[in-house]
Amino acid sequence: MKKRVILAWLVVLSLLLVACGGGAAAPAEPTTAPAADTPAASTEVTSTTATTSTAPTTETTTTTATSSSGGGQAAVSTGDVKELKILWAQWDPADYLQEIGKKYEEETGIKVTVVQEPWPSFYNRAFTEFAAKGDSWDLVVGDSQWLGQGSSQGIYVDLTDFLKSNGIDKTVTPATLQYYGEYPLGSGKYWAYPTEGDADGWAYRKDWFENPEEQKAFKEKYGYDLAVPKTWKELLDIAKFFTRPDKNMYGAAIYTQKEGDAITMGYENVMFSYGARWQDPKTNEVKGIVNSKESIAALEFYKELYTCCNPPGLGNAFFQETNDAFVKGQAAMAMNYFAFFPALATDATNPHAAVTGYFANPAGPTGERKAALGGQGMSIISFISPERQQAAMDFIKWFAQEENQQEWADVGGYTCNINVLKSPEFLEIAPYNAAFAETMTMVMDFWNIPVYAQLLTPTQSELSGYIVGGEGKADEVLNRLADTHDKILRENGIIK
Amino acid sequence: MFPDNQTSQRTGYQQRQLSDRSIQWLFITPTLILLALFNIFPLFYSLYLSFTDFSAIGTAAPVWVGFKNFSTLLNDPQIWKYFATTGRFAFLSVGLQTVLGFALAMLLREKFRGSGLITTLILIPMMLSPVVVGFFWKSIFNPSSGIFNYALGYFHPASAPGPSWLDSSSRALWAVVIVDVWMWTPFVMLLCLSGLNAIPDYLYEAAAIDRASAWFQFWRITLPQVLPLLMIAVLFRTIEAFKSFDLVMGMTGGGPGDSTELVAVNLFRIAFEGQWRTSYASALAYIVLVIIMAISNVYIRNLNKVRGEG
C-alpha cells in the first residue's frame, strides 16, 4: 500500500517536472516596441518584383525579388501549393472574402479557404496557435491592435518591401495603410495589407430630419437649419432637440460598453476630432497628452451627449445595442461601425431602412475630423514554409489589384483602395458608402503595441466610471488615466 | 468433464488472485490519474507560474521572477479596491440569502396543500445558467422597458419611471446582489429545510410541556439545531460569492467604472481578454485561494464549535 502511494506521488512529481522543466532558462520575449530598423520576422521569403496585374499561374513559378527583410536576392518558388488558408472572424465580410477566393481559384487553381472563428474567441484562437508556432493558416486578417504583437514576436512577415516594390502601398489610402499595416507608427515598416476598412460613423433618421415642422421648430430654437451635423456641437444640439422621453425618442445612441473597447472607441471619435491624442508620436510620452485640455473638453462633451440624449438602459452598449435602439425607433442618430450598417439598410432588419441616412463624423472645434478605427489588415504568418509565404504574397498582390478590389466592394467588402473608394459605382452601391469613403481618409487608432490590452483595461474602467457612472470630474479621471498609462508604458520599456 | 473442471478451477484461482484491495485500486486508479492530470498538476503548475513571467500566448518560456508578481499585486490599490467590492458583494448577498432562505424554510416547514409544488418552483432560479439569468435580469432592469421599474412604479407611483439600476455606480452592485439573492436563496432554503425537518418533534413537545414560548423554542431548539447546516450553506455561498463571475459579466461587465468589478472578473481580464498575463493572473488566483481558505477555516472552526455544543 505504502509503495503504491509513493508510486502515485512519484507519477505526480514527474508530471510536474516534465511540465516545469526545460524552459525556465530561456530568455524572455521582447515586449517593447521594436526599433523601426529592426525586422522582427526572421523569414527569408522574397517578394515578387513583377508589376504585372495578371494573376499568378498554378505552375511552379520562381520569382526573384528583394528579401522582405531588406537583405539580398533569393529565389523562391510557390512549389506545389494547392490551397491557401486565411483565418478571420466569423462575420459577413469573411463570407465575402470566400467569394473572392473562388474567383482566385478559378484563375489560378489555388483554392482559398477562409477559416472563420467567432469574434469572442478570434484573438485567443489565433494567438494560441501562434504561440505554438503553428502553420494551420497561411494568412490572418487580424485587428490593427495585433500589429505590435504580430511584428515584435516574429509572427507576421515583414511586407514593407513587398508592398512598396509592387506599388501596393500607393493603392490604399495613407491613413488605412498606416493604421492597418504600419508598426511602429511612423516607422515605414508594414506588416499587413489593409483589407477590411472600417471605422465609426453615424446612421440617422432622414424622415425626422426632413420633417418641415421639425425643421421649423429646430431653426426657431437653435437659429440654423436642421441638417446633417457639420460639427460635434451641432450634433449635440440635434441630439438634444430630438430627445423627448415622453415619446420614447432620444437624440443619439452611442457606445458605452465597458467590455472590450467600445466606450474607448466612442470617446475617440470626439477626442481625436478635438485634437487630442493618446501619446506623443516621437517620445510616446502620455502625461499632458492623455489629460490635455482638448482631451478634457472631449470627455466632457461625450459625457454630456450620453447624459442628455442616450436612450435609457444603454449604459453598457456596443454595436448591437445602438443598432437595436435605432431599429426600435428610439434614436434619431446611432453611432456604429460601418460594418454594422448593412443591417440598417435592409427592410428585413430595419423597418426604417428607407428613411435611414448615414454621415461621417463631424468636425471638432478646430475643424479637425477623425474617426475611431475598426477593420482589419491581412498579414502573412511567418511560421509557414517559404513556398506558402510566396503563394500568400501572390494572393495579396492579386487581391490588391483595382479590379479585384472593385469586386471586393461589389460583394460587400469595405475596400481601402483609393480609386475604388472614389469611383461612382462604389459610392452608389450602398447608401452608407459615401460616408464610408469619406471616413477612410480620417481614421485614427488606439495604441497597437503588444501591451495595448493593459492600457485599454484601465481606459475602459475610467471612461465608463465617469461617463456612465458619473464618478468624479473629467480632469481627475484623465489625470489618473495618464498616470496609469505612464506607469504601464514605463514598465514595458515603451517610454524610456 | 475434465477440461470444464480445469477451467472452473482456473477461474476460481484468478478470482481469488484479485483481492479486495486490488479491486479498490482498480477502481480508484483512473480517478487518481484524472485528479493528478486535471487538478493536482494544474494546481502546482499554476503555483509555479505565479513565480514567473509568462504569457500562455507568448513565444517565450517562463522566466523565474520570485515574489515579484505577488508583491506587485499586493501593492496595487486597484486590486484591493476589487477585493473590497467583492467583500461588499459577498456580505450583502450571503447575508440576505441567509435571512431570506431561513425565513422561507420556516414558512415551508409546515406541510400544506401544494407545498411540494411551491418548494419546487422556488428552487427553479438556482437551476438556471448564471449567464442567462444575467442577461434576462438586464432586460428586467431596463429603465424604459423592464418590468422591475414598472413594478416599482405600480407600488410607488411617485417614483415612476424609476431609477436606472445598471447604469448607476451606486446602484449597480445592489442590482447584482438582488439577482444573486433571487438565484441562490433557494439553495440556503433547501439546506435549512432539511435541517428543520431533522429536528425531532419530542424536543418541541417537551418544550411545550414546560410552557416554553414560541420565541424561546426558536432560540433554544430550532436555531441551534439548524445552525450547523445554515453555516455550511453560508460557507458554500461565501466561497461562491468570492468566485462570482458569469452573473456579473452578463449583467454589467464589471461596470459602470469599477462599481461591480469583482476579483474574479478582473482575474479574467488579466488572464485573457487580450492581456494574457498568465503568471500575474496565477498569482492573483492564489491570493484569492488563500483568502477563501482563510475564511473557510474560520467558518469550519466555528462550525465544529457549534457541532460540539449541539
JSON list of N, CA and C in Angstrom, two decimals, chain A residues 87-118:
[
{"chain": "A", "resi": 87, "resn": "LEU", "atom": "N", "xyz": [-7.28, 32.87, -41.85]},
{"chain": "A", "resi": 87, "resn": "LEU", "atom": "CA", "xyz": [-8.09, 32.95, -40.63]},
{"chain": "A", "resi": 87, "resn": "LEU", "atom": "C", "xyz": [-8.69, 34.33, -40.50]},
{"chain": "A", "resi": 88, "resn": "TRP", "atom": "N", "xyz": [-9.99, 34.34, -40.20]},
{"chain": "A", "resi": 88, "resn": "TRP", "atom": "CA", "xyz": [-10.67, 35.62, -39.96]},
{"chain": "A", "resi": 88, "resn": "TRP", "atom": "C", "xyz": [-11.80, 35.36, -38.98]},
{"chain": "A", "resi": 89, "resn": "ALA", "atom": "N", "xyz": [-12.36, 36.45, -38.49]},
{"chain": "A", "resi": 89, "resn": "ALA", "atom": "CA", "xyz": [-13.50, 36.33, -37.58]},
{"chain": "A", "resi": 89, "resn": "ALA", "atom": "C", "xyz": [-14.74, 35.89, -38.37]},
{"chain": "A", "resi": 90, "resn": "GLN", "atom": "N", "xyz": [-15.69, 35.35, -37.60]},
{"chain": "A", "resi": 90, "resn": "GLN", "atom": "CA", "xyz": [-16.91, 34.87, -38.25]},
{"chain": "A", "resi": 90, "resn": "GLN", "atom": "C", "xyz": [-17.90, 36.01, -38.41]},
{"chain": "A", "resi": 91, "resn": "TRP", "atom": "N", "xyz": [-17.96, 36.52, -39.62]},
{"chain": "A", "resi": 91, "resn": "TRP", "atom": "CA", "xyz": [-18.94, 37.58, -39.93]},
{"chain": "A", "resi": 91, "resn": "TRP", "atom": "C", "xyz": [-19.06, 37.69, -41.44]},
{"chain": "A", "resi": 92, "resn": "ASP", "atom": "N", "xyz": [-19.98, 38.54, -41.88]},
{"chain": "A", "resi": 92, "resn": "ASP", "atom": "CA", "xyz": [-20.29, 38.62, -43.31]},
{"chain": "A", "resi": 92, "resn": "ASP", "atom": "C", "xyz": [-19.07, 38.88, -44.19]},
{"chain": "A", "resi": 93, "resn": "PRO", "atom": "N", "xyz": [-18.19, 39.85, -43.83]},
{"chain": "A", "resi": 93, "resn": "PRO", "atom": "CA", "xyz": [-17.04, 40.10, -44.71]},
{"chain": "A", "resi": 93, "resn": "PRO", "atom": "C", "xyz": [-16.17, 38.86, -44.97]},
{"chain": "A", "resi": 94, "resn": "ALA", "atom": "N", "xyz": [-16.13, 37.94, -44.00]},
{"chain": "A", "resi": 94, "resn": "ALA", "atom": "CA", "xyz": [-15.35, 36.71, -44.22]},
{"chain": "A", "resi": 94, "resn": "ALA", "atom": "C", "xyz": [-16.00, 35.86, -45.32]},
{"chain": "A", "resi": 95, "resn": "ASP", "atom": "N", "xyz": [-17.33, 35.89, -45.36]},
{"chain": "A", "resi": 95, "resn": "ASP", "atom": "CA", "xyz": [-18.03, 35.18, -46.44]},
{"chain": "A", "resi": 95, "resn": "ASP", "atom": "C", "xyz": [-17.73, 35.86, -47.79]},
{"chain": "A", "resi": 96, "resn": "TYR", "atom": "N", "xyz": [-17.68, 37.19, -47.75]},
{"chain": "A", "resi": 96, "resn": "TYR", "atom": "CA", "xyz": [-17.37, 37.92, -48.99]},
{"chain": "A", "resi": 96, "resn": "TYR", "atom": "C", "xyz": [-15.97, 37.56, -49.49]},
{"chain": "A", "resi": 97, "resn": "LEU", "atom": "N", "xyz": [-15.04, 37.44, -48.54]},
{"chain": "A", "resi": 97, "resn": "LEU", "atom": "CA", "xyz": [-13.67, 37.10, -48.93]},
{"chain": "A", "resi": 97, "resn": "LEU", "atom": "C", "xyz": [-13.62, 35.68, -49.51]},
{"chain": "A", "resi": 98, "resn": "GLN", "atom": "N", "xyz": [-14.46, 34.82, -48.96]},
{"chain": "A", "resi": 98, "resn": "GLN", "atom": "CA", "xyz": [-14.54, 33.47, -49.51]},
{"chain": "A", "resi": 98, "resn": "GLN", "atom": "C", "xyz": [-15.01, 33.50, -50.98]},
{"chain": "A", "resi": 99, "resn": "GLU", "atom": "N", "xyz": [-15.96, 34.41, -51.25]},
{"chain": "A", "resi": 99, "resn": "GLU", "atom": "CA", "xyz": [-16.45, 34.59, -52.63]},
{"chain": "A", "resi": 99, "resn": "GLU", "atom": "C", "xyz": [-15.31, 35.02, -53.55]},
{"chain": "A", "resi": 100, "resn": "ILE", "atom": "N", "xyz": [-14.55, 35.99, -53.07]},
{"chain": "A", "resi": 100, "resn": "ILE", "atom": "CA", "xyz": [-13.41, 36.48, -53.86]},
{"chain": "A", "resi": 100, "resn": "ILE", "atom": "C", "xyz": [-12.41, 35.34, -54.06]},
{"chain": "A", "resi": 101, "resn": "GLY", "atom": "N", "xyz": [-12.26, 34.52, -53.04]},
{"chain": "A", "resi": 101, "resn": "GLY", "atom": "CA", "xyz": [-11.34, 33.39, -53.10]},
{"chain": "A", "resi": 101, "resn": "GLY", "atom": "C", "xyz": [-11.70, 32.41, -54.20]},
{"chain": "A", "resi": 102, "resn": "LYS", "atom": "N", "xyz": [-13.01, 32.27, -54.44]},
{"chain": "A", "resi": 102, "resn": "LYS", "atom": "CA", "xyz": [-13.45, 31.35, -55.51]},
{"chain": "A", "resi": 102, "resn": "LYS", "atom": "C", "xyz": [-12.96, 31.85, -56.86]},
{"chain": "A", "resi": 103, "resn": "LYS", "atom": "N", "xyz": [-13.00, 33.17, -57.01]},
{"chain": "A", "resi": 103, "resn": "LYS", "atom": "CA", "xyz": [-12.52, 33.76, -58.27]},
{"chain": "A", "resi": 103, "resn": "LYS", "atom": "C", "xyz": [-11.02, 33.48, -58.43]},
{"chain": "A", "resi": 104, "resn": "TYR", "atom": "N", "xyz": [-10.31, 33.60, -57.32]},
{"chain": "A", "resi": 104, "resn": "TYR", "atom": "CA", "xyz": [-8.86, 33.34, -57.36]},
{"chain": "A", "resi": 104, "resn": "TYR", "atom": "C", "xyz": [-8.59, 31.90, -57.75]},
{"chain": "A", "resi": 105, "resn": "GLU", "atom": "N", "xyz": [-9.40, 31.01, -57.21]},
{"chain": "A", "resi": 105, "resn": "GLU", "atom": "CA", "xyz": [-9.22, 29.59, -57.54]},
{"chain": "A", "resi": 105, "resn": "GLU", "atom": "C", "xyz": [-9.48, 29.34, -59.02]},
{"chain": "A", "resi": 106, "resn": "GLU", "atom": "N", "xyz": [-10.54, 30.01, -59.54]},
{"chain": "A", "resi": 106, "resn": "GLU", "atom": "CA", "xyz": [-10.85, 29.85, -60.97]},
{"chain": "A", "resi": 106, "resn": "GLU", "atom": "C", "xyz": [-9.67, 30.31, -61.83]},
{"chain": "A", "resi": 107, "resn": "GLU", "atom": "N", "xyz": [-9.04, 31.38, -61.41]},
{"chain": "A", "resi": 107, "resn": "GLU", "atom": "CA", "xyz": [-7.96, 31.95, -62.20]},
{"chain": "A", "resi": 107, "resn": "GLU", "atom": "C", "xyz": [-6.64, 31.21, -62.05]},
{"chain": "A", "resi": 108, "resn": "THR", "atom": "N", "xyz": [-6.39, 30.70, -60.86]},
{"chain": "A", "resi": 108, "resn": "THR", "atom": "CA", "xyz": [-5.06, 30.13, -60.59]},
{"chain": "A", "resi": 108, "resn": "THR", "atom": "C", "xyz": [-5.06, 28.65, -60.25]},
{"chain": "A", "resi": 109, "resn": "GLY", "atom": "N", "xyz": [-6.20, 28.13, -59.85]},
{"chain": "A", "resi": 109, "resn": "GLY", "atom": "CA", "xyz": [-6.25, 26.74, -59.42]},
{"chain": "A", "resi": 109, "resn": "GLY", "atom": "C", "xyz": [-5.89, 26.57, -57.96]},
{"chain": "A", "resi": 110, "resn": "ILE", "atom": "N", "xyz": [-5.47, 27.65, -57.32]},
{"chain": "A", "resi": 110, "resn": "ILE", "atom": "CA", "xyz": [-5.16, 27.56, -55.88]},
{"chain": "A", "resi": 110, "resn": "ILE", "atom": "C", "xyz": [-6.42, 27.85, -55.08]},
{"chain": "A", "resi": 111, "resn": "LYS", "atom": "N", "xyz": [-6.79, 26.88, -54.29]},
{"chain": "A", "resi": 111, "resn": "LYS", "atom": "CA", "xyz": [-8.02, 27.01, -53.51]},
{"chain": "A", "resi": 111, "resn": "LYS", "atom": "C", "xyz": [-7.79, 27.97, -52.33]},
{"chain": "A", "resi": 112, "resn": "VAL", "atom": "N", "xyz": [-8.78, 28.81, -52.09]},
{"chain": "A", "resi": 112, "resn": "VAL", "atom": "CA", "xyz": [-8.69, 29.72, -50.93]},
{"chain": "A", "resi": 112, "resn": "VAL", "atom": "C", "xyz": [-9.79, 29.33, -49.95]},
{"chain": "A", "resi": 113, "resn": "THR", "atom": "N", "xyz": [-9.37, 29.04, -48.73]},
{"chain": "A", "resi": 113, "resn": "THR", "atom": "CA", "xyz": [-10.35, 28.68, -47.69]},
{"chain": "A", "resi": 113, "resn": "THR", "atom": "C", "xyz": [-10.27, 29.71, -46.57]},
{"chain": "A", "resi": 114, "resn": "VAL", "atom": "N", "xyz": [-11.40, 30.36, -46.30]},
{"chain": "A", "resi": 114, "resn": "VAL", "atom": "CA", "xyz": [-11.43, 31.32, -45.21]},
{"chain": "A", "resi": 114, "resn": "VAL", "atom": "C", "xyz": [-11.95, 30.60, -43.96]},
{"chain": "A", "resi": 115, "resn": "VAL", "atom": "N", "xyz": [-11.07, 30.44, -42.99]},
{"chain": "A", "resi": 115, "resn": "VAL", "atom": "CA", "xyz": [-11.43, 29.77, -41.75]},
{"chain": "A", "resi": 115, "resn": "VAL", "atom": "C", "xyz": [-12.01, 30.83, -40.82]},
{"chain": "A", "resi": 116, "resn": "GLN", "atom": "N", "xyz": [-13.25, 30.62, -40.40]},
{"chain": "A", "resi": 116, "resn": "GLN", "atom": "CA", "xyz": [-13.92, 31.64, -39.59]},
{"chain": "A", "resi": 116, "resn": "GLN", "atom": "C", "xyz": [-14.02, 31.22, -38.13]},
{"chain": "A", "resi": 117, "resn": "GLU", "atom": "N", "xyz": [-13.67, 32.14, -37.27]},
{"chain": "A", "resi": 117, "resn": "GLU", "atom": "CA", "xyz": [-13.72, 31.89, -35.83]},
{"chain": "A", "resi": 117, "resn": "GLU", "atom": "C", "xyz": [-14.62, 32.95, -35.20]},
{"chain": "A", "resi": 118, "resn": "PRO", "atom": "N", "xyz": [-15.54, 32.56, -34.32]},
{"chain": "A", "resi": 118, "resn": "PRO", "atom": "CA", "xyz": [-16.41, 33.58, -33.70]},
{"chain": "A", "resi": 118, "resn": "PRO", "atom": "C", "xyz": [-15.59, 34.69, -33.03]}
]
